[in-house]
Coordinates of C-alpha atoms and ligand atoms in Angstrom, one line a residue:
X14 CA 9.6 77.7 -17.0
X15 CA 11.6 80.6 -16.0
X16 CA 11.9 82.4 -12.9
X17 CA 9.6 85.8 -12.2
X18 CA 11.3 88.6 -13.6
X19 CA 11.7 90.1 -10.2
X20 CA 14.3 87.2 -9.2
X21 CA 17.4 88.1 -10.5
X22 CA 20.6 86.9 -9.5
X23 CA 21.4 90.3 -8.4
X24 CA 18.6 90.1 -6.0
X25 CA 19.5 86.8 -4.6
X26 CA 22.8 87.4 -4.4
X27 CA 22.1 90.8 -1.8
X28 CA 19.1 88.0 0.0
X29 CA 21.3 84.7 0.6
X30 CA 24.1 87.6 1.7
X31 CA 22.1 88.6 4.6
X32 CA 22.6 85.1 6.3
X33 CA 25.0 85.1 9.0
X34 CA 27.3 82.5 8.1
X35 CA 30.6 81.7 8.2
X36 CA 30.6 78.0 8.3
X37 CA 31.3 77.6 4.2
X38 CA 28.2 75.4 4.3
X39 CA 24.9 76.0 1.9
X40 CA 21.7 74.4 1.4
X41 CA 20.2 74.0 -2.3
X42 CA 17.3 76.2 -3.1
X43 CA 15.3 74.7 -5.5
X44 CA 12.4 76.0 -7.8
X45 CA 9.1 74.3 -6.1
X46 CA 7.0 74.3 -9.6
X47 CA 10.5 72.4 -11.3
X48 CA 13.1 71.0 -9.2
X49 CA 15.2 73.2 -10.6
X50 CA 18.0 74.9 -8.6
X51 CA 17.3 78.5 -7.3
X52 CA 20.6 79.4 -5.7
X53 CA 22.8 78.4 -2.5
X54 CA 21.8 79.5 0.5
X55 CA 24.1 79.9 3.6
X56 CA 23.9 77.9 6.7
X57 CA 25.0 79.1 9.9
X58 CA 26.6 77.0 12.5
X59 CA 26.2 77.6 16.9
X60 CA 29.1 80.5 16.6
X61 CA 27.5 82.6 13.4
X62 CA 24.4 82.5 15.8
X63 CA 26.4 84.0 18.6
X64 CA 27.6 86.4 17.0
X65 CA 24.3 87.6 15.1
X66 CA 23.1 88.0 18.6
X67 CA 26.0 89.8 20.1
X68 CA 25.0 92.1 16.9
X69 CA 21.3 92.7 17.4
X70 CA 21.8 93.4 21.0
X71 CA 24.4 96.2 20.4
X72 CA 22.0 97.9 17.9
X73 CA 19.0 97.0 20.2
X74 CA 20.8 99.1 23.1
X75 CA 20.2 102.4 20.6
X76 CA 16.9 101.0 19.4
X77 CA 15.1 101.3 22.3
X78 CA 16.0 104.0 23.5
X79 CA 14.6 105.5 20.7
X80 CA 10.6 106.9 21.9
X81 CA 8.0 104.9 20.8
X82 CA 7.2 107.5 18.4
X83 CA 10.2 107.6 16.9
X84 CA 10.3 103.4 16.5
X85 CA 6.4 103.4 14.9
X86 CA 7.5 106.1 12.6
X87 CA 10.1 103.0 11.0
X88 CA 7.4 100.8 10.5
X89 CA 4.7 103.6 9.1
X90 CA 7.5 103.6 6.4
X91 CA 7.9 100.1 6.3
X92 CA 4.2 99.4 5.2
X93 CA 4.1 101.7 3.3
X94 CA 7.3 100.3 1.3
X95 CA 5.5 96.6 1.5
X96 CA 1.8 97.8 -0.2
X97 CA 4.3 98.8 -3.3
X98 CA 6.4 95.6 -3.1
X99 CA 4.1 93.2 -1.8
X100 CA 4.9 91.2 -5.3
X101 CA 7.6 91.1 -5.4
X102 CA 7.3 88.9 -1.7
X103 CA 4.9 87.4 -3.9
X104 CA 7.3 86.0 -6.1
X105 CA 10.0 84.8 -3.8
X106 CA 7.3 82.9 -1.8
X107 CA 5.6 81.2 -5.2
X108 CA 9.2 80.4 -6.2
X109 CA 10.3 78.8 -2.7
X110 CA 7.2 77.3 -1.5
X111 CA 5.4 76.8 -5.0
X112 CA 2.0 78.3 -3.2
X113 CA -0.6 79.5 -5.5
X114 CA 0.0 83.5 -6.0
X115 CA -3.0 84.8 -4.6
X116 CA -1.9 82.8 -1.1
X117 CA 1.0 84.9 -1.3
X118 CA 0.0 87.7 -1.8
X119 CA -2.7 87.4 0.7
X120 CA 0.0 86.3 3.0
X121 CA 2.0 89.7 2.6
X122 CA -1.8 91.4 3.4
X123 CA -1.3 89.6 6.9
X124 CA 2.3 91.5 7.7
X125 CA 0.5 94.6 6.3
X126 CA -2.7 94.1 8.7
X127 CA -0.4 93.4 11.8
X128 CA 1.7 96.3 11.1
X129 CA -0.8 98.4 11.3
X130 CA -2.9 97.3 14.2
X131 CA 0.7 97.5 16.2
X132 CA 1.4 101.0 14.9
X133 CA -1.9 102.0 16.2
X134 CA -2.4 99.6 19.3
X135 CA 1.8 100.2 20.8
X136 CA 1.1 103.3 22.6
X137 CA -1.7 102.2 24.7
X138 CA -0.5 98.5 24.9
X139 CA 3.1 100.3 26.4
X140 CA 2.2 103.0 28.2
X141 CA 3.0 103.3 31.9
X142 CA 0.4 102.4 34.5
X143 CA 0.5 104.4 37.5
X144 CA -1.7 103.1 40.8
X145 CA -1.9 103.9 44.4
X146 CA 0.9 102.2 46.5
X147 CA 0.9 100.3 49.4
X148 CA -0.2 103.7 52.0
X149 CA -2.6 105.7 50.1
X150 CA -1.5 109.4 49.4
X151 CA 2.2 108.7 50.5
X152 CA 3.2 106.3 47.8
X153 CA 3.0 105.3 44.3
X154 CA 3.3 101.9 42.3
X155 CA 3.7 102.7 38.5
X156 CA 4.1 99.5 36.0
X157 CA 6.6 100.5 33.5
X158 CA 7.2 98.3 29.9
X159 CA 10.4 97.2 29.4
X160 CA 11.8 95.5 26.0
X161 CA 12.9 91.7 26.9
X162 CA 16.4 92.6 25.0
X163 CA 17.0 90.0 21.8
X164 CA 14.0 88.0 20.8
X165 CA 15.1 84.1 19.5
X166 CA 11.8 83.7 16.5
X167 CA 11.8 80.5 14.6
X168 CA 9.1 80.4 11.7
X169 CA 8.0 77.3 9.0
X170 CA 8.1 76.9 5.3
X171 CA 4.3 77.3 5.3
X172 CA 3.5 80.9 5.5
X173 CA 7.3 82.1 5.8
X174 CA 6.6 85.8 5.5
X175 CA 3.7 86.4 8.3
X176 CA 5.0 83.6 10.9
X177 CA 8.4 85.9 10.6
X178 CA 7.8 89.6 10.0
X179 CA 4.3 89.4 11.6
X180 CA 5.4 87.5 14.7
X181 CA 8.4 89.9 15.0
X182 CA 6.6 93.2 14.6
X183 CA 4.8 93.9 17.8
X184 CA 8.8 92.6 19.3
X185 CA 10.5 95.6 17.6
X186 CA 8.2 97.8 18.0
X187 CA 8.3 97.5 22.0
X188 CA 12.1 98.0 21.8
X189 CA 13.2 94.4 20.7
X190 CA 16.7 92.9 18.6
X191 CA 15.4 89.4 16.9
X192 CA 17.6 86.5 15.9
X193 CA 15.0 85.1 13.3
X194 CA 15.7 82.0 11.3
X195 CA 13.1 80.7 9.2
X196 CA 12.9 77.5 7.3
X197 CA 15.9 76.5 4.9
X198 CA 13.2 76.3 2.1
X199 CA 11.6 79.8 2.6
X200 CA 14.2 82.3 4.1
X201 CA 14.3 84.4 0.5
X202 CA 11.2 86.1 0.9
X203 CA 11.7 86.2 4.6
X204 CA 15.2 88.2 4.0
X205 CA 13.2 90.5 1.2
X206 CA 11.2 91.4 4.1
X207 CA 13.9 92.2 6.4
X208 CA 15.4 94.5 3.7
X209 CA 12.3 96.7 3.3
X210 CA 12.9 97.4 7.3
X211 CA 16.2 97.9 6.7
X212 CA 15.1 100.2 4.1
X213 CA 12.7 101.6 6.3
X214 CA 14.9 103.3 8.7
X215 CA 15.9 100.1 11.5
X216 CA 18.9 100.5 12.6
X217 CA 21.9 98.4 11.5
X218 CA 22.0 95.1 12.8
X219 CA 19.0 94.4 14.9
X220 CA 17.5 92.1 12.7
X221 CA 19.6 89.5 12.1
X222 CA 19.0 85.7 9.7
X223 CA 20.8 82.9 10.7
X224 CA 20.0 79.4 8.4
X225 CA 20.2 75.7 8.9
X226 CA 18.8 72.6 9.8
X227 CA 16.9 73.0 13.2
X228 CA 18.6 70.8 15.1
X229 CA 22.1 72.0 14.0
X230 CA 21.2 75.7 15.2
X231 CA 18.0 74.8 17.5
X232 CA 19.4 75.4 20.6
X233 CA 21.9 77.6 19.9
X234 CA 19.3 80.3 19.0
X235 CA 17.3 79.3 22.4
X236 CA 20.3 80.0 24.7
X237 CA 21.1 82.9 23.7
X238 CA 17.5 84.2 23.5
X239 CA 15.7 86.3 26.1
X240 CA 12.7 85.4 24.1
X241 CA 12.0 82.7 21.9
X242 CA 8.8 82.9 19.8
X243 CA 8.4 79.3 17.6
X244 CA 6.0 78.6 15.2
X245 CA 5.8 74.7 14.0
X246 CA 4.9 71.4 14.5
X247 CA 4.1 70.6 17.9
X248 CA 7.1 68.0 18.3
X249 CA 9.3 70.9 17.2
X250 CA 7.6 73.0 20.0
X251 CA 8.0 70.2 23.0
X252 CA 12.0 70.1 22.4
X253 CA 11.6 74.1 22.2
X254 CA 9.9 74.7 25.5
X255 CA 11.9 72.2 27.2
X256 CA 15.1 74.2 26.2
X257 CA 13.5 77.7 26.9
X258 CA 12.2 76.4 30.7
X259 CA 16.1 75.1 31.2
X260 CA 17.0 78.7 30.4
X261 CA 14.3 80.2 32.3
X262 CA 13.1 82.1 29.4
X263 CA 9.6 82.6 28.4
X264 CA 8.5 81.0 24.8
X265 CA 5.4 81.3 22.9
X266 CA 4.8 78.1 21.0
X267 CA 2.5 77.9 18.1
X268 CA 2.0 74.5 16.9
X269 CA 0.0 72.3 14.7
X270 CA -3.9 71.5 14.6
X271 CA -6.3 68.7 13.3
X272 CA -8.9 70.9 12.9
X273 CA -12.8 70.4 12.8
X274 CA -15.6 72.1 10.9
X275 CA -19.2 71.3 12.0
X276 CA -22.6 71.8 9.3
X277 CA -25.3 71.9 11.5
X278 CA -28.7 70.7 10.3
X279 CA -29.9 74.9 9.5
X280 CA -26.3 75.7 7.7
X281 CA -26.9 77.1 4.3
X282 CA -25.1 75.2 2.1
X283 CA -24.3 77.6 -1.0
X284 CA -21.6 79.5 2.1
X285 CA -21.0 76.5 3.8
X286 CA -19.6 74.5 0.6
X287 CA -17.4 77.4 -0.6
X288 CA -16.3 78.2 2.7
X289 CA -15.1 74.8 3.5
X290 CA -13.5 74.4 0.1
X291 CA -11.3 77.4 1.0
X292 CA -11.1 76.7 4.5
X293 CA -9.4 73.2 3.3
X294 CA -7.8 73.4 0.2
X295 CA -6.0 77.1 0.8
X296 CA -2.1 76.8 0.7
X297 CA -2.8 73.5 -0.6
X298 CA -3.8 72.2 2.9
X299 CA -0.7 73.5 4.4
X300 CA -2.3 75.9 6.6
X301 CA -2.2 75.0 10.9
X302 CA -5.8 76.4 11.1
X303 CA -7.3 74.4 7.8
X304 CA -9.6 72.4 8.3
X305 CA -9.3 68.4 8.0
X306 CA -12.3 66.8 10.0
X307 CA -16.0 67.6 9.0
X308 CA -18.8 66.6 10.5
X309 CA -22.3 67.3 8.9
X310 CA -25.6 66.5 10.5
X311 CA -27.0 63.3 8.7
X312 CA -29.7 64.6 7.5
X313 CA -27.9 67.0 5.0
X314 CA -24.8 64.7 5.0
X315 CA -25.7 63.6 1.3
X316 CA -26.2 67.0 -0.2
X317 CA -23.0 68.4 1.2
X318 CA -20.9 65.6 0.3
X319 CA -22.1 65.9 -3.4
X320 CA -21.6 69.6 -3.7
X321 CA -18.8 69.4 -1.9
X322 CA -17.0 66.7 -4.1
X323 CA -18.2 68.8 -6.9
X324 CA -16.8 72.2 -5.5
X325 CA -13.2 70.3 -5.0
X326 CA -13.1 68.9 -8.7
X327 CA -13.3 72.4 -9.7
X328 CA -10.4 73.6 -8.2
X329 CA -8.2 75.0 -10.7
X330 CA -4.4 73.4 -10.1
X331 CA -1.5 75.5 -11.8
X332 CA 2.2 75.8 -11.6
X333 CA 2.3 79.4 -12.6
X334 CA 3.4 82.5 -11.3
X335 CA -0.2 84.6 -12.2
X336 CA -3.2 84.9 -10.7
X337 CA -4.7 82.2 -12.3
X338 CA -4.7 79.0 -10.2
X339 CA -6.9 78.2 -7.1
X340 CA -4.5 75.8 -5.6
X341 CA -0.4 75.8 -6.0
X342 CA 2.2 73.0 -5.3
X343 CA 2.9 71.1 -2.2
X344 CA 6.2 72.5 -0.4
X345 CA 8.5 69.6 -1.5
X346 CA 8.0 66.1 -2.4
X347 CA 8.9 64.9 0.5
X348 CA 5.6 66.9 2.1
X349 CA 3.9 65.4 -1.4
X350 CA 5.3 61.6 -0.2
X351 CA 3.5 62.3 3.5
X352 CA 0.6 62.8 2.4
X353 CA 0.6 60.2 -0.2
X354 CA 0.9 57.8 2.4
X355 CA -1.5 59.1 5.0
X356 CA -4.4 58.3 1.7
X357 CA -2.6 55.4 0.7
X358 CA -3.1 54.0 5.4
X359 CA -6.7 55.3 5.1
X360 CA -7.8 53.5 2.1
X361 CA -5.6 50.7 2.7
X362 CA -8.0 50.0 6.0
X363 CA -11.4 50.6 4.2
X364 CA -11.5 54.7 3.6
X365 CA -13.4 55.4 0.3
X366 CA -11.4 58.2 -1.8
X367 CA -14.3 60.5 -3.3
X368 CA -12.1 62.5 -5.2
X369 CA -8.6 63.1 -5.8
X370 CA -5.9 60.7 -4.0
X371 CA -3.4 60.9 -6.1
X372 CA -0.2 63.1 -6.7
X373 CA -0.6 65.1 -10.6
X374 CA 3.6 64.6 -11.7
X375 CA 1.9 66.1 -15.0
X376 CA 2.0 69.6 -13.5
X377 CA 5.4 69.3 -11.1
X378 CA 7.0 67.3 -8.9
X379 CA 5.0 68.3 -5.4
X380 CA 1.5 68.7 -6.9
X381 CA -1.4 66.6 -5.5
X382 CA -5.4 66.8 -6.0
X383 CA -7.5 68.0 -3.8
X384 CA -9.1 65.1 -1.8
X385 CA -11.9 63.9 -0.2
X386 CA -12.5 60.9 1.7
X387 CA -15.2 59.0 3.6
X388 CA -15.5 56.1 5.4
X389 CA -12.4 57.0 8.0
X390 CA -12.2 55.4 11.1
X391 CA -10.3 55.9 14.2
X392 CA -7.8 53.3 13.6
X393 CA -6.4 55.1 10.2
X394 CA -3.2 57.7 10.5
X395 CA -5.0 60.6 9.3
X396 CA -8.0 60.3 11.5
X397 CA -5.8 61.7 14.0
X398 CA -2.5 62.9 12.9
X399 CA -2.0 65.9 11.0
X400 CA -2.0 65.8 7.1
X401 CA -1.1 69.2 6.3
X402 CA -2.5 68.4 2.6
X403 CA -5.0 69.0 0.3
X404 CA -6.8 66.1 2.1
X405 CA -9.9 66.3 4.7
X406 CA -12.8 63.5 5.2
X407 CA -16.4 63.7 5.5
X408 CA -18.1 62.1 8.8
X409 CA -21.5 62.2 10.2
X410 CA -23.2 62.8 13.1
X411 CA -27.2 62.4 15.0
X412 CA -26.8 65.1 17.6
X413 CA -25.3 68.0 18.3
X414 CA -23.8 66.7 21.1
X415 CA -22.1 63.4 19.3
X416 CA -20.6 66.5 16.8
X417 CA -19.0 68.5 19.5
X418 CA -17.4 65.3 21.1
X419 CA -16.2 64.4 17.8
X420 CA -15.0 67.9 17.1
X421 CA -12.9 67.4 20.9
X422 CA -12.1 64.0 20.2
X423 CA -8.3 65.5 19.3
X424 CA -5.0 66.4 21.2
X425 CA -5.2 69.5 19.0
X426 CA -6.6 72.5 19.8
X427 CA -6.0 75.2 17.5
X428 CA -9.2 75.6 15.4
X429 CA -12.8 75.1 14.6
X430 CA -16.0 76.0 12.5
X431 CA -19.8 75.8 12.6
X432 CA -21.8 76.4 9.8
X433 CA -25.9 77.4 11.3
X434 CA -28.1 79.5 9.8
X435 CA -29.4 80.9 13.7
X436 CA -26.2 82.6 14.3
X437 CA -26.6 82.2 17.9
X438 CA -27.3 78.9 18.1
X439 CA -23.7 78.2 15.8
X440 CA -22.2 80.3 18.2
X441 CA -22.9 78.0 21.2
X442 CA -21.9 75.2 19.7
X443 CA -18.5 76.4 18.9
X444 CA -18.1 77.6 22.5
X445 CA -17.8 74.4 23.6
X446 CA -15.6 73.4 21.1
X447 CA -11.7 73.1 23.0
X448 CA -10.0 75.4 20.4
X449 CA -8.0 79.2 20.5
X450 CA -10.0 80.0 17.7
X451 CA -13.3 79.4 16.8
X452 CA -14.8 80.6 13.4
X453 CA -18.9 80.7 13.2
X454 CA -20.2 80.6 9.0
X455 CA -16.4 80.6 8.2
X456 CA -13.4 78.3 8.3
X457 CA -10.4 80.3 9.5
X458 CA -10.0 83.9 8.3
X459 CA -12.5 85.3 10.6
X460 CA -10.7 84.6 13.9
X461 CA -7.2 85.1 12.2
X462 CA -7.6 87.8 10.6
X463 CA -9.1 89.9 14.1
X464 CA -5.6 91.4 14.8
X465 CA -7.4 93.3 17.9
X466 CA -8.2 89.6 19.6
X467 CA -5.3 87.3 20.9
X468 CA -5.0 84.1 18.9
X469 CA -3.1 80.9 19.9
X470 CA -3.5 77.0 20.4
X471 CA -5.2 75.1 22.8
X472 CA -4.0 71.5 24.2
X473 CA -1.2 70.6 22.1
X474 CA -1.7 73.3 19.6
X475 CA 0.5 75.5 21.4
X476 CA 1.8 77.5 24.6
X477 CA 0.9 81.8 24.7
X478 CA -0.7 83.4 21.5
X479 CA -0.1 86.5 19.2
X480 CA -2.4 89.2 18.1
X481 CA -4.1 91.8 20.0
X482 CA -2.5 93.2 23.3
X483 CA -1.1 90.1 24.7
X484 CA 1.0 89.2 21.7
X485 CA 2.9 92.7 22.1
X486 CA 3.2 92.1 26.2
X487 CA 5.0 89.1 25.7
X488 CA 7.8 90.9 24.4
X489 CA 8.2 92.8 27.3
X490 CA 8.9 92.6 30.6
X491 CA 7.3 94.6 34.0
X492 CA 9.2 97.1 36.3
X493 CA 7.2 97.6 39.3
X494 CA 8.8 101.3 40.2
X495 CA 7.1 102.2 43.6
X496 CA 7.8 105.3 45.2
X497 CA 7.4 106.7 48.8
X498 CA 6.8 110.3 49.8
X499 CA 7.8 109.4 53.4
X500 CA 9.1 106.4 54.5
X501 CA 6.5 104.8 56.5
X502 CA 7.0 101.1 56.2
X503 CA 9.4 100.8 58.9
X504 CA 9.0 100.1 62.5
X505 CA 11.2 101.8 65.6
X506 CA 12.7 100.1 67.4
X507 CA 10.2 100.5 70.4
X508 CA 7.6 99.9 68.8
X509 CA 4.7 98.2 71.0
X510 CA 3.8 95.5 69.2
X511 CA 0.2 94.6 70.4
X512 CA -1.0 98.4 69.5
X513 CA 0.6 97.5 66.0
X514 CA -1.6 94.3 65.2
X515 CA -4.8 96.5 66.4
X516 CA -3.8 99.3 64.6
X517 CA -2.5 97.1 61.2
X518 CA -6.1 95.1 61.2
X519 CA -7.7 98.4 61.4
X520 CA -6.1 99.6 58.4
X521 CA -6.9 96.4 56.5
X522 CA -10.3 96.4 57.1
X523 CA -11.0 100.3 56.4
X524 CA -9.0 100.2 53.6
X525 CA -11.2 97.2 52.3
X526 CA -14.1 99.0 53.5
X527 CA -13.1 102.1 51.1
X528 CA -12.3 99.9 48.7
X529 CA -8.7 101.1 48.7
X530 CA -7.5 97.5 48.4
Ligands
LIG18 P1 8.9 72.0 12.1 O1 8.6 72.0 13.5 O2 9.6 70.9 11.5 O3 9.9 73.3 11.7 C1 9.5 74.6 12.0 C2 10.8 75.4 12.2 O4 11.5 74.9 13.3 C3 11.7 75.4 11.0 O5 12.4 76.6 10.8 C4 12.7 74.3 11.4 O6 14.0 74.4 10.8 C5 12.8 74.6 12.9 N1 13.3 73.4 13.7 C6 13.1 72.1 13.5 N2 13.7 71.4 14.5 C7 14.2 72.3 15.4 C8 14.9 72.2 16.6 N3 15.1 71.1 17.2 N4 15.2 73.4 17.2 C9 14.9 74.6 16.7 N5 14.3 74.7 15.5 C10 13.9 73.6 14.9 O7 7.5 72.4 11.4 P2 7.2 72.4 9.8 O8 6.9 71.0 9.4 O9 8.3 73.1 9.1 O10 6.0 73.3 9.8 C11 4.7 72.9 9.7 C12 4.1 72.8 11.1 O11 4.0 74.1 11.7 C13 2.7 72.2 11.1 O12 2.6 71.3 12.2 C14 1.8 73.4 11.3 O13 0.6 73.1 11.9 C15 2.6 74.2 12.2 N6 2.2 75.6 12.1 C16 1.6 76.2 13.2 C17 1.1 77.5 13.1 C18 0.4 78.2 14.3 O14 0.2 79.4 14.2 N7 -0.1 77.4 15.2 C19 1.4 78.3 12.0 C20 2.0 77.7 10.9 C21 2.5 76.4 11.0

């Protein structure tokens, strides 16, 4: 097989050069669909990350003070580079993650959809907000937005490009450097991305890649952060926020799920089947929001499970770089090996494999069919730990009530579905449901894809959110500017103290009365 055309060694020579490194050190980049050896990339060590910050925040010093208008103006031209080059990201992400190509492609539509919401969102999300001040008429209080300086974002192999460039967009558009460092095995399409706001008009330097392992660079990039926005596992995220709190910076961690999906006893199956199939099996499983616990009422528990089964032996597996395939490659075989052995603990203790199971070698090295399983009890690894495979299981339940326990039985928090036929209904159920985001008659996009809404993790799923106004805010900090026209705080010197109180609890309680404060 040969790589895209796009991929040239001219192209990854300008993409691994954009890594701040100095260290002599590389890390193999490998074809996902082959094994085969992509290119070096380098790796940075705790100095290169100094400096790429001492960088960004030079260049950030000139970037915001830029006006907003001027900043949104860079990433107007930004998208509109990325809807002509979207596959070319395409590519690069196939290539490094071995993803099917319409989950890549989707993937650039998420950078698109954030850009855009930001472009149109920034000026009301940043403006200045001007109240009364402490004495009516003779003073102001006016919030003003200020950019937190350099932001530290560390993103996973699993969707690379929106975890980086969608994560760091609403940062440099309120006036932000980032220090970014995605994973070792998906910084190429990461770094394509960065180019095109290069391209774009940002100014030199205030997006800068640093590489390696994270625990070589980890907390490098969180000391020298005035942000640090993580996405990844949620053992990742613990050593993260520890470091951030000793810095007394703030962090927004995004972290992994064990999500749930519920079929009530009304759910029409025809949308309920296809939407679970894609709500499980996109990105090959490798999704924090996809779904890997369902519970269907018992009554329709044996006409789901056979369409479902059915609906996952049709998936279309394919190791090529076309729109063809349903389902791509796991990331590595090491991710292929995990969840090898999460099947191979469930059926070893009595889980019944209804389809799939096994790892297809026939196709490449990290491939592995879709799978269902049954019969899974507490006591089993995946009944409770994250897969991140192609791999759910079917339970049942009597009441509604026994499903939403279920559904909460988790230290996760990120996600969950219901599947009812009266909307309203669904939509109570999911309410009580302890997840960010719940999705009612779909399995993920729904809540994901509202850029307007915030979206983040409850439990152990995570720490702050992104999307809607909150996930700009975060990036900034407050300056409470409060302005007297007389100065009338003070007290002389002879001031007769029991005519104060009277007069002070007065003025309280007419000023509540007036609803002045
Ligand atoms: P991971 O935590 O191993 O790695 C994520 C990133 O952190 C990588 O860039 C890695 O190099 C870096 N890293 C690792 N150790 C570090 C350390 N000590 N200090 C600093 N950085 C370090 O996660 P992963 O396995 O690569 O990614 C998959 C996980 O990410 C899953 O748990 C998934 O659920 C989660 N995820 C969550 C979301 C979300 O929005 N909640 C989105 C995508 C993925």
């Amino acid at each position: 097989m040969s790589l895209p055309a796009s991929v040239t060694p001219d192209l990854l020579a300008k993409l691994t050069g954009m890594v701040v490194s100095t260290s002599g050190r590389s890390h193999a980049v490998t074809e996902v669909y082959t094994g085969e050896k992509v290119c070096d990339l380098p790796q940075s060590d705790p100095g290169d990350v100094k400096a790429a910050y001492s960088a960004a925040r030079a260049a950030q010093a000139v970037w915001a003070s830029w006006p907003l208008k001027r900043r949104v103006g860079v990433m107007k031209r930004f998208h509109e580079l990325l809807l002509g080059q979207g596959l070319v990201v395409a590519d690069l992400m196939q290539v490094e993650t071995g993803k099917a190509r319409r989950m890549a492609f989707e993937e650039t539509c998420d950078v698109l959809m954030v850009t855009s919401h930001y472009i149109k969102a920034a000026p009301r999300i940043l403006r200045e907000r001007k109240h009364g001040g402490v004495v009516p008429i003779v003073s102001t209080s006016t919030e003003v937005r200020i950019p937190k300086g350099v932001v530290g974002l560390i993103s996973p192999w699993n969707f690379p490009f929106a975890t980086s460039l969608s994560d760091a967009m609403p940062a440099l558009i309120a006036g932000n450097g980032v220090v970014l460092k995605p994973d070792n095995k998906s910084t190429l399409n990461v770094a394509y991305g960065v180019r095109l706001l290069y391209e774009a008009g940002l100014p030199a330097g205030l997006i800068q890649i640093v590489c390696g392992e994270g625990p070589d660079i980890g907390a490098a990039i969180v000391e020298n952060a005035d942000y640090v926005m993580f996405t990844g596992s949620t053992a990742t995220g613990r050593v993260i926020g520890a470091q951030a709190g000793q810095n007394l910076v703030g962090c927004t961690l995004e972290l992994g799920g064990k999500n749930p999906l519920i079929v009530l006893d009304d759910a029409n199956l025809d949308e309920a089947v296809a939407g679970t199939v894609a709500a499980t099996f996109l990105n090959t499983g490798q999704a924090c929001m996809h779904i890997e616990r369902i519970y269907v009422s018992e009554r329709r528990r044996e006409e789901f499970t056979k369409r479902f089964v059915e609906a996952a032996q049709a998936i279309r597996l394919g190791a090529t770089y076309d729109f063809a395939p349903d389902m791509g490659s796991l990331v590595s075989v090491a991710q292929r090996e995990r969840v090898q052995a999460h099947v191979d603990d469930a059926v070893g203790k009595g889980a019944t494999v209804l389809t799939g199971g096994k790892p297809r070698p026939d196709l490449g090295p990290a491939f592995f069919e879709p799978t269902v399983l049954t019969d899974v009890t507490p006591d089993m690894v995946l009944a409770r730990a994250e897969t991140f495979g192609p791999v759910t299981a079917i339970y049942s339940y009597a009441t509604v009530d026994e499903a939403v326990a279920l559904a909460n039985d988790t230290e996760y928090g990120l996600n969950a579905s219901v599947w009812g036929s009266d909307r309203r209904a669904a939509e109570a159920v999911g309410r009580r449901i302890q997840a960010g985001n719940i999705n009612v008659n779909d399995g993920l996009a729904a809540s994901y894809a509202s850029k307007k809404s915030t979206s983040g993790g409850l439990k152990a799923s995570g720490v702050g959110s992104r999307h809607g106004d909150a996930g700009m805010l975060k990036y900034t900090d407050v300056q409470n500017v409060a302005v007297l026209k007389k100065q009338v705080l003070t007290n002389p010197p002879d001031t007769d103290w029991t005519k104060q109180v009277a007069k002070t609890v007065k003025g309280l309680r007419l000023m509540r009365k007036l609803g002045i404060r």
